[in-house]
């Protein structure tokens, strides 16, 4: 059992949540000029880091809100929980990614 | 071909738990009481960004919306507003107030971007009361139901077994026993009832109709 701190509801059991995969993936603006390889990269290719990872999570059985989480994939420790559109306070370049997301 | 017999077309309401054919039972020593709640009007309210003005308009119409997570705001005539999310509430009232409420809320919210949806028959309500009520719920609910974490006047959405549940802690009963109101989707009514009844067996189960 793992407790996850929902930004709205507070600490809740992991069974109430669903993971939505990597966070801060920015939808391309120049979609008509993209090659197949670039599309494939956007649609399918995801990081699979050993260590710090920024993820989207969904409080599926609670308030049904999406939020972001920074988690260490080695220890499963949750390093930060933050709302959509915010920047992870922990991290390795997440600021740049989140900035790109916010500016689109 | 014979004409079909003329019938009087009257709408028939069937509460979700009617199909169980529940009968009242109060065995000696029963510590947990389950009650099927019919005649509850449930409205779902969503507001968006400019929430403040809409909240003020509702307050003028007698509806105070709780803005802290898990809050419950009471209004007159047994009406309650339950916090479901930062921009989402469940409004509860006696069923006979439904038409009046819909029109009153509709006019109070006119001009504000909102969604007010009548979910009365989308849900089924079960009341569980008794000293071990939290123990029964805790068998299938990961919430912290301790008095300090979940006192009277709190609401939370969580799981009961595999069913989504809106759990509200009601004011304690006359003899100080905790009372909870479980709201599940209509199609989970039998599941939730059976689940609670099974969980309550070891404590002695009474059924109020």
Short mmCIF file of C-alpha atoms in Angstrom, two decimals:
data_model
loop_
_atom_site.label_atom_id
_atom_site.label_comp_id
_atom_site.label_asym_id
_atom_site.label_seq_id
_atom_site.Cartn_x
_atom_site.Cartn_y
_atom_site.Cartn_z
CA UNK A 1 0.00 0.00 0.00
CA UNK A 2 1.25 3.44 -0.93
CA UNK A 3 -0.21 6.78 0.11
CA UNK A 4 -0.47 9.40 -2.63
CA UNK A 5 -1.06 13.04 -1.76
CA UNK A 6 -3.80 14.30 -4.08
CA UNK A 7 -3.36 18.09 -4.44
CA UNK A 8 -7.09 18.47 -3.76
CA UNK A 9 -8.07 15.64 -1.40
CA UNK A 10 -4.89 15.02 0.59
CA UNK A 11 -3.32 11.65 1.29
CA UNK A 12 -5.27 8.73 -0.17
CA UNK A 13 -4.60 5.10 -0.88
CA UNK A 14 -2.93 4.19 -4.16
CA UNK A 15 -5.93 2.06 -5.14
CA UNK A 16 -7.93 5.24 -5.78
CA UNK A 17 -5.46 6.45 -8.44
CA UNK A 18 -4.47 5.63 -11.99
CA UNK A 19 -1.15 6.55 -13.58
CA UNK A 20 -1.36 8.45 -16.86
CA UNK A 21 2.23 8.07 -17.99
CA UNK A 22 4.91 10.62 -18.61
CA UNK A 23 4.02 14.25 -17.91
CA UNK A 24 4.92 17.45 -19.76
CA UNK A 25 4.63 16.04 -23.27
CA UNK A 26 3.82 19.02 -25.45
CA UNK A 27 1.53 18.57 -28.41
CA UNK A 28 3.38 19.71 -31.53
CA UNK A 29 2.16 22.94 -33.08
CA UNK A 30 3.61 22.34 -36.56
CA UNK A 31 1.83 19.04 -37.03
CA UNK A 32 1.49 19.36 -40.82
CA UNK A 33 5.21 19.73 -41.33
CA UNK A 34 6.20 16.78 -39.18
CA UNK A 35 7.84 13.64 -40.49
CA UNK A 36 6.59 10.17 -39.59
CA UNK A 37 9.56 9.75 -37.30
CA UNK A 38 8.71 12.94 -35.44
CA UNK A 39 5.07 11.85 -35.12
CA UNK A 40 6.14 8.46 -33.84
CA UNK A 41 8.37 10.16 -31.31
CA UNK A 42 5.48 12.31 -30.08
CA UNK A 43 2.88 9.56 -30.01
CA UNK A 44 4.82 6.51 -28.88
CA UNK A 45 8.26 7.22 -27.51
CA UNK A 46 8.43 7.71 -23.76
CA UNK A 47 11.22 8.04 -21.24
CA UNK A 48 11.77 5.08 -19.01
CA UNK A 49 14.27 6.47 -16.57
CA UNK A 50 15.88 4.75 -13.66
CA UNK A 51 15.48 7.48 -11.07
CA UNK A 52 13.51 10.71 -11.14
CA UNK A 53 10.44 10.62 -13.38
CA UNK A 54 7.64 13.19 -13.88
CA UNK A 55 4.27 11.53 -14.34
CA UNK A 56 0.62 12.37 -14.75
CA UNK A 57 -1.73 10.80 -12.24
CA UNK A 58 -5.51 10.67 -12.07
CA UNK A 59 -7.53 10.50 -8.85
CA UNK A 60 -9.95 8.14 -10.58
CA UNK A 61 -12.05 7.05 -7.60
CA UNK A 62 -11.84 10.34 -5.72
CA UNK A 63 -12.18 13.86 -7.06
CA UNK A 64 -11.45 12.74 -10.66
CA UNK A 65 -8.78 15.39 -11.21
CA UNK A 66 -5.49 15.00 -13.04
CA UNK A 67 -2.27 16.15 -11.44
CA UNK A 68 1.47 15.66 -11.78
CA UNK A 69 3.86 13.71 -9.63
CA UNK A 70 7.62 13.42 -9.48
CA UNK A 71 8.58 9.91 -8.44
CA UNK A 72 11.82 8.03 -8.02
CA UNK A 73 11.36 4.87 -10.05
CA UNK A 74 14.08 3.08 -8.08
CA UNK A 75 12.71 3.55 -4.58
CA UNK A 76 9.08 4.32 -5.59
CA UNK A 77 9.38 7.36 -3.34
CA UNK A 78 7.12 10.28 -4.23
CA UNK A 79 9.28 13.39 -4.33
CA UNK A 80 6.65 15.97 -5.26
CA UNK A 81 3.02 16.33 -6.19
CA UNK A 82 1.93 19.40 -8.14
CA UNK A 83 -1.01 20.62 -10.16
CA UNK A 84 -1.34 20.56 -13.92
CA UNK A 85 0.42 23.55 -15.46
CA UNK A 86 2.82 23.90 -12.56
CA UNK A 87 6.51 23.12 -12.56
CA UNK A 88 7.95 20.27 -10.58
CA UNK A 89 9.92 21.56 -7.62
CA UNK A 90 12.22 18.59 -8.03
CA UNK A 91 14.26 18.11 -10.82
CA UNK A 92 16.29 17.49 -13.90
CA UNK A 93 15.05 19.71 -16.66
CA UNK A 94 11.39 19.48 -15.74
CA UNK A 95 11.27 23.23 -15.48
CA UNK A 96 12.11 23.63 -19.14
CA UNK A 97 9.51 21.04 -20.15
CA UNK A 98 6.83 22.51 -17.96
CA UNK A 99 7.66 25.94 -19.33
CA UNK A 100 7.13 24.65 -22.85
CA UNK A 101 3.79 23.19 -21.81
CA UNK A 102 2.64 26.43 -20.24
CA UNK A 103 3.68 28.54 -23.22
CA UNK A 104 1.72 26.60 -25.83
CA UNK B 1 -57.31 -6.35 -34.03
CA UNK B 2 -58.53 -5.26 -30.62
CA UNK B 3 -57.54 -1.86 -29.42
CA UNK B 4 -55.20 -2.00 -26.43
CA UNK B 5 -57.01 -1.20 -23.23
CA UNK B 6 -56.72 2.42 -22.27
CA UNK B 7 -54.27 2.86 -19.45
CA UNK B 8 -53.48 5.78 -17.27
CA UNK B 9 -49.91 6.75 -17.97
CA UNK B 10 -48.40 7.70 -14.68
CA UNK B 11 -44.66 7.81 -14.17
CA UNK B 12 -43.40 5.09 -11.91
CA UNK B 13 -40.43 5.76 -9.69
CA UNK B 14 -38.49 2.83 -8.45
CA UNK B 15 -35.67 3.49 -6.05
CA UNK B 16 -32.63 1.41 -6.96
CA UNK B 17 -32.92 -0.80 -3.89
CA UNK B 18 -36.63 -1.57 -4.32
CA UNK B 19 -35.70 -4.63 -6.37
CA UNK B 20 -34.12 -6.23 -3.32
CA UNK B 21 -37.49 -6.54 -1.66
CA UNK B 22 -36.07 -5.48 1.68
CA UNK B 23 -38.08 -6.10 4.80
CA UNK B 24 -37.42 -4.59 8.18
CA UNK B 25 -35.57 -6.80 10.60
CA UNK B 26 -34.19 -6.05 14.03
CA UNK B 27 -32.64 -9.15 15.58
CA UNK B 28 -31.69 -8.95 19.24
CA UNK B 29 -28.20 -7.61 19.78
CA UNK B 30 -27.82 -6.14 16.29
CA UNK B 31 -25.19 -3.41 16.37
CA UNK B 32 -25.37 -2.21 12.77
CA UNK B 33 -28.45 -0.86 11.02
CA UNK B 34 -28.72 -0.55 7.26
CA UNK B 35 -31.39 1.61 5.69
CA UNK B 36 -32.20 2.06 2.01
CA UNK B 37 -32.60 5.77 1.34
CA UNK B 38 -35.33 6.60 -1.12
CA UNK B 39 -36.78 10.02 -1.83
CA UNK B 40 -33.47 11.86 -1.96
CA UNK B 41 -33.01 14.49 -4.64
CA UNK B 42 -29.43 14.69 -5.93
CA UNK B 43 -28.15 17.44 -8.17
CA UNK B 44 -24.62 17.68 -9.50
CA UNK B 45 -23.27 21.20 -9.89
CA UNK B 46 -20.18 22.16 -11.84
CA UNK B 47 -18.83 25.70 -12.01
CA UNK B 48 -15.73 26.93 -13.75
CA UNK B 49 -13.29 29.78 -13.42
CA UNK B 50 -15.28 32.80 -12.14
CA UNK B 51 -16.55 30.56 -9.39
CA UNK B 52 -16.72 33.41 -6.89
CA UNK B 53 -19.64 35.28 -8.48
CA UNK B 54 -21.67 32.11 -8.95
CA UNK B 55 -20.99 31.04 -5.36
CA UNK B 56 -22.19 34.44 -4.16
CA UNK B 57 -25.33 34.17 -6.29
CA UNK B 58 -26.05 30.75 -4.80
CA UNK B 59 -25.43 31.99 -1.27
CA UNK B 60 -28.09 34.62 -1.89
CA UNK B 61 -30.43 31.80 -2.92
CA UNK B 62 -29.74 29.94 0.33
CA UNK B 63 -27.04 27.55 -0.87
CA UNK B 64 -23.65 27.88 0.74
CA UNK B 65 -21.07 25.83 -1.13
CA UNK B 66 -18.21 24.30 0.85
CA UNK B 67 -14.91 25.29 -0.70
CA UNK B 68 -12.57 23.18 1.39
CA UNK B 69 -11.92 19.57 0.45
CA UNK B 70 -14.37 17.16 2.02
CA UNK B 71 -16.64 19.89 3.36
CA UNK B 72 -20.40 19.67 3.82
CA UNK B 73 -22.56 22.79 4.04
CA UNK B 74 -26.04 22.54 5.48
CA UNK B 75 -28.94 24.70 4.44
CA UNK B 76 -32.54 24.89 5.57
CA UNK B 77 -35.04 22.04 5.17
CA UNK B 78 -32.52 19.21 5.27
CA UNK B 79 -30.65 20.42 2.20
CA UNK B 80 -26.90 19.83 2.00
CA UNK B 81 -24.10 20.69 -0.38
CA UNK B 82 -21.27 18.16 -0.55
CA UNK B 83 -17.80 18.97 -1.85
CA UNK B 84 -16.82 16.58 -4.64
CA UNK B 85 -13.98 18.53 -6.22
CA UNK B 86 -12.59 22.04 -6.54
CA UNK B 87 -15.40 22.97 -8.96
CA UNK B 88 -17.94 20.22 -8.32
CA UNK B 89 -20.63 19.70 -5.70
CA UNK B 90 -23.46 17.30 -4.97
CA UNK B 91 -26.60 19.00 -3.71
CA UNK B 92 -28.93 16.86 -1.63
CA UNK B 93 -32.49 17.58 -0.62
CA UNK B 94 -35.77 15.81 0.06
CA UNK B 95 -37.21 14.56 -3.20
CA UNK B 96 -40.38 16.62 -2.97
CA UNK B 97 -38.23 19.77 -3.12
CA UNK B 98 -36.80 18.80 -6.49
CA UNK B 99 -38.83 20.94 -8.88
CA UNK B 100 -38.60 24.00 -6.68
CA UNK B 101 -34.85 23.51 -6.28
CA UNK B 102 -34.19 23.08 -9.97
CA UNK B 103 -36.00 26.29 -10.83
CA UNK B 104 -34.53 28.24 -7.91
CA UNK B 105 -30.97 27.15 -8.68
CA UNK B 106 -31.51 27.67 -12.39
CA UNK B 107 -32.57 31.26 -11.90
CA UNK B 108 -29.83 31.92 -9.33
CA UNK B 109 -27.21 30.63 -11.76
CA UNK B 110 -28.59 32.34 -14.87
CA UNK B 111 -25.75 34.19 -16.54
CA UNK B 112 -23.07 32.14 -14.79
CA UNK B 113 -21.29 29.42 -16.72
CA UNK B 114 -22.39 26.25 -14.98
CA UNK B 115 -23.73 22.73 -15.38
CA UNK B 116 -26.58 21.67 -13.13
CA UNK B 117 -27.55 18.04 -13.71
CA UNK B 118 -30.31 16.10 -12.01
CA UNK B 119 -28.70 12.82 -10.89
CA UNK B 120 -31.47 11.79 -8.51
CA UNK B 121 -32.03 8.41 -10.12
CA UNK B 122 -28.40 7.91 -11.06
CA UNK B 123 -27.50 7.09 -7.50
CA UNK B 124 -28.64 4.81 -4.72
CA UNK B 125 -28.31 5.79 -1.08
CA UNK B 126 -27.67 3.52 1.88
CA UNK B 127 -27.42 4.66 5.47
CA UNK B 128 -25.26 2.62 7.81
CA UNK B 129 -25.42 3.34 11.52
CA UNK B 130 -23.98 1.69 14.59
CA UNK B 131 -20.91 1.69 16.79
CA UNK B 132 -18.98 -0.67 14.46
CA UNK B 133 -20.14 1.14 11.30
CA UNK B 134 -16.64 2.41 10.54
CA UNK B 135 -15.24 -1.10 11.00
CA UNK B 136 -17.74 -2.43 8.47
CA UNK B 137 -16.87 0.30 5.96
CA UNK B 138 -13.14 -0.10 6.55
CA UNK B 139 -13.31 -3.69 5.32
CA UNK B 140 -13.56 -2.36 1.77
CA UNK B 141 -12.72 1.32 1.92
CA UNK B 142 -9.15 2.67 2.09
CA UNK B 143 -10.19 5.96 3.73
CA UNK B 144 -8.97 6.88 7.18
CA UNK B 145 -12.29 6.73 9.06
CA UNK B 146 -10.85 7.64 12.44
CA UNK B 147 -12.85 10.22 14.38
CA UNK B 148 -10.02 12.75 14.00
CA UNK B 149 -9.70 12.32 10.25
CA UNK B 150 -13.35 11.86 9.30
CA UNK B 151 -15.68 13.47 11.84
CA UNK B 152 -19.33 14.34 11.34
CA UNK B 153 -19.89 16.75 8.50
CA UNK B 154 -17.20 15.37 6.23
CA UNK B 155 -17.55 13.81 2.81
CA UNK B 156 -15.11 11.85 0.67
CA UNK B 157 -15.21 9.96 -2.58
CA UNK B 158 -13.50 6.62 -2.46
CA UNK B 159 -14.05 2.93 -3.07
CA UNK B 160 -16.34 0.43 -1.40
CA UNK B 161 -15.02 -2.88 -2.59
CA UNK B 162 -14.86 -2.23 -6.32
CA UNK B 163 -17.61 0.40 -6.45
CA UNK B 164 -17.09 4.15 -6.48
CA UNK B 165 -18.68 5.59 -3.38
CA UNK B 166 -19.51 9.01 -1.99
CA UNK B 167 -19.23 8.62 1.77
CA UNK B 168 -20.67 11.24 4.08
CA UNK B 169 -20.41 11.15 7.84
CA UNK B 170 -23.77 12.37 9.15
CA UNK B 171 -24.45 13.80 12.58
CA UNK B 172 -24.27 11.08 15.20
CA UNK B 173 -27.49 9.28 16.06
CA UNK B 174 -29.56 10.02 19.15
CA UNK B 175 -27.57 7.59 21.27
CA UNK B 176 -24.25 8.87 19.96
CA UNK B 177 -23.67 6.14 17.39
CA UNK B 178 -21.93 7.16 14.18
CA UNK B 179 -24.07 7.40 11.07
CA UNK B 180 -22.71 7.27 7.52
CA UNK B 181 -24.46 7.82 4.24
CA UNK B 182 -23.16 5.76 1.33
CA UNK B 183 -24.03 6.91 -2.19
CA UNK B 184 -23.18 4.61 -5.08
CA UNK B 185 -24.12 4.43 -8.72
CA UNK B 186 -27.53 2.88 -9.20
CA UNK B 187 -26.15 -0.21 -10.92
CA UNK B 188 -23.98 -0.86 -7.87
CA UNK B 189 -26.91 -0.65 -5.45
CA UNK B 190 -27.26 -4.38 -4.90
CA UNK B 191 -23.50 -4.87 -4.81
CA UNK B 192 -23.03 -2.17 -2.18
CA UNK B 193 -25.97 -3.36 -0.10
CA UNK B 194 -24.81 -6.99 -0.14
CA UNK B 195 -21.29 -5.88 0.59
CA UNK B 196 -22.30 -3.82 3.64
CA UNK B 197 -24.74 -6.46 4.87
CA UNK B 198 -22.06 -9.13 4.62
CA UNK B 199 -19.55 -6.92 6.40
CA UNK B 200 -22.04 -6.21 9.17
CA UNK B 201 -22.97 -9.86 9.81
CA UNK B 202 -20.42 -10.39 12.53
CA UNK B 203 -21.80 -7.42 14.46
CA UNK B 204 -25.46 -8.34 14.06
CA UNK B 205 -27.41 -6.68 11.26
CA UNK B 206 -30.70 -4.85 11.48
CA UNK B 207 -32.53 -3.60 8.41
CA UNK B 208 -34.69 -0.49 8.54
CA UNK B 209 -37.03 0.21 5.65
#
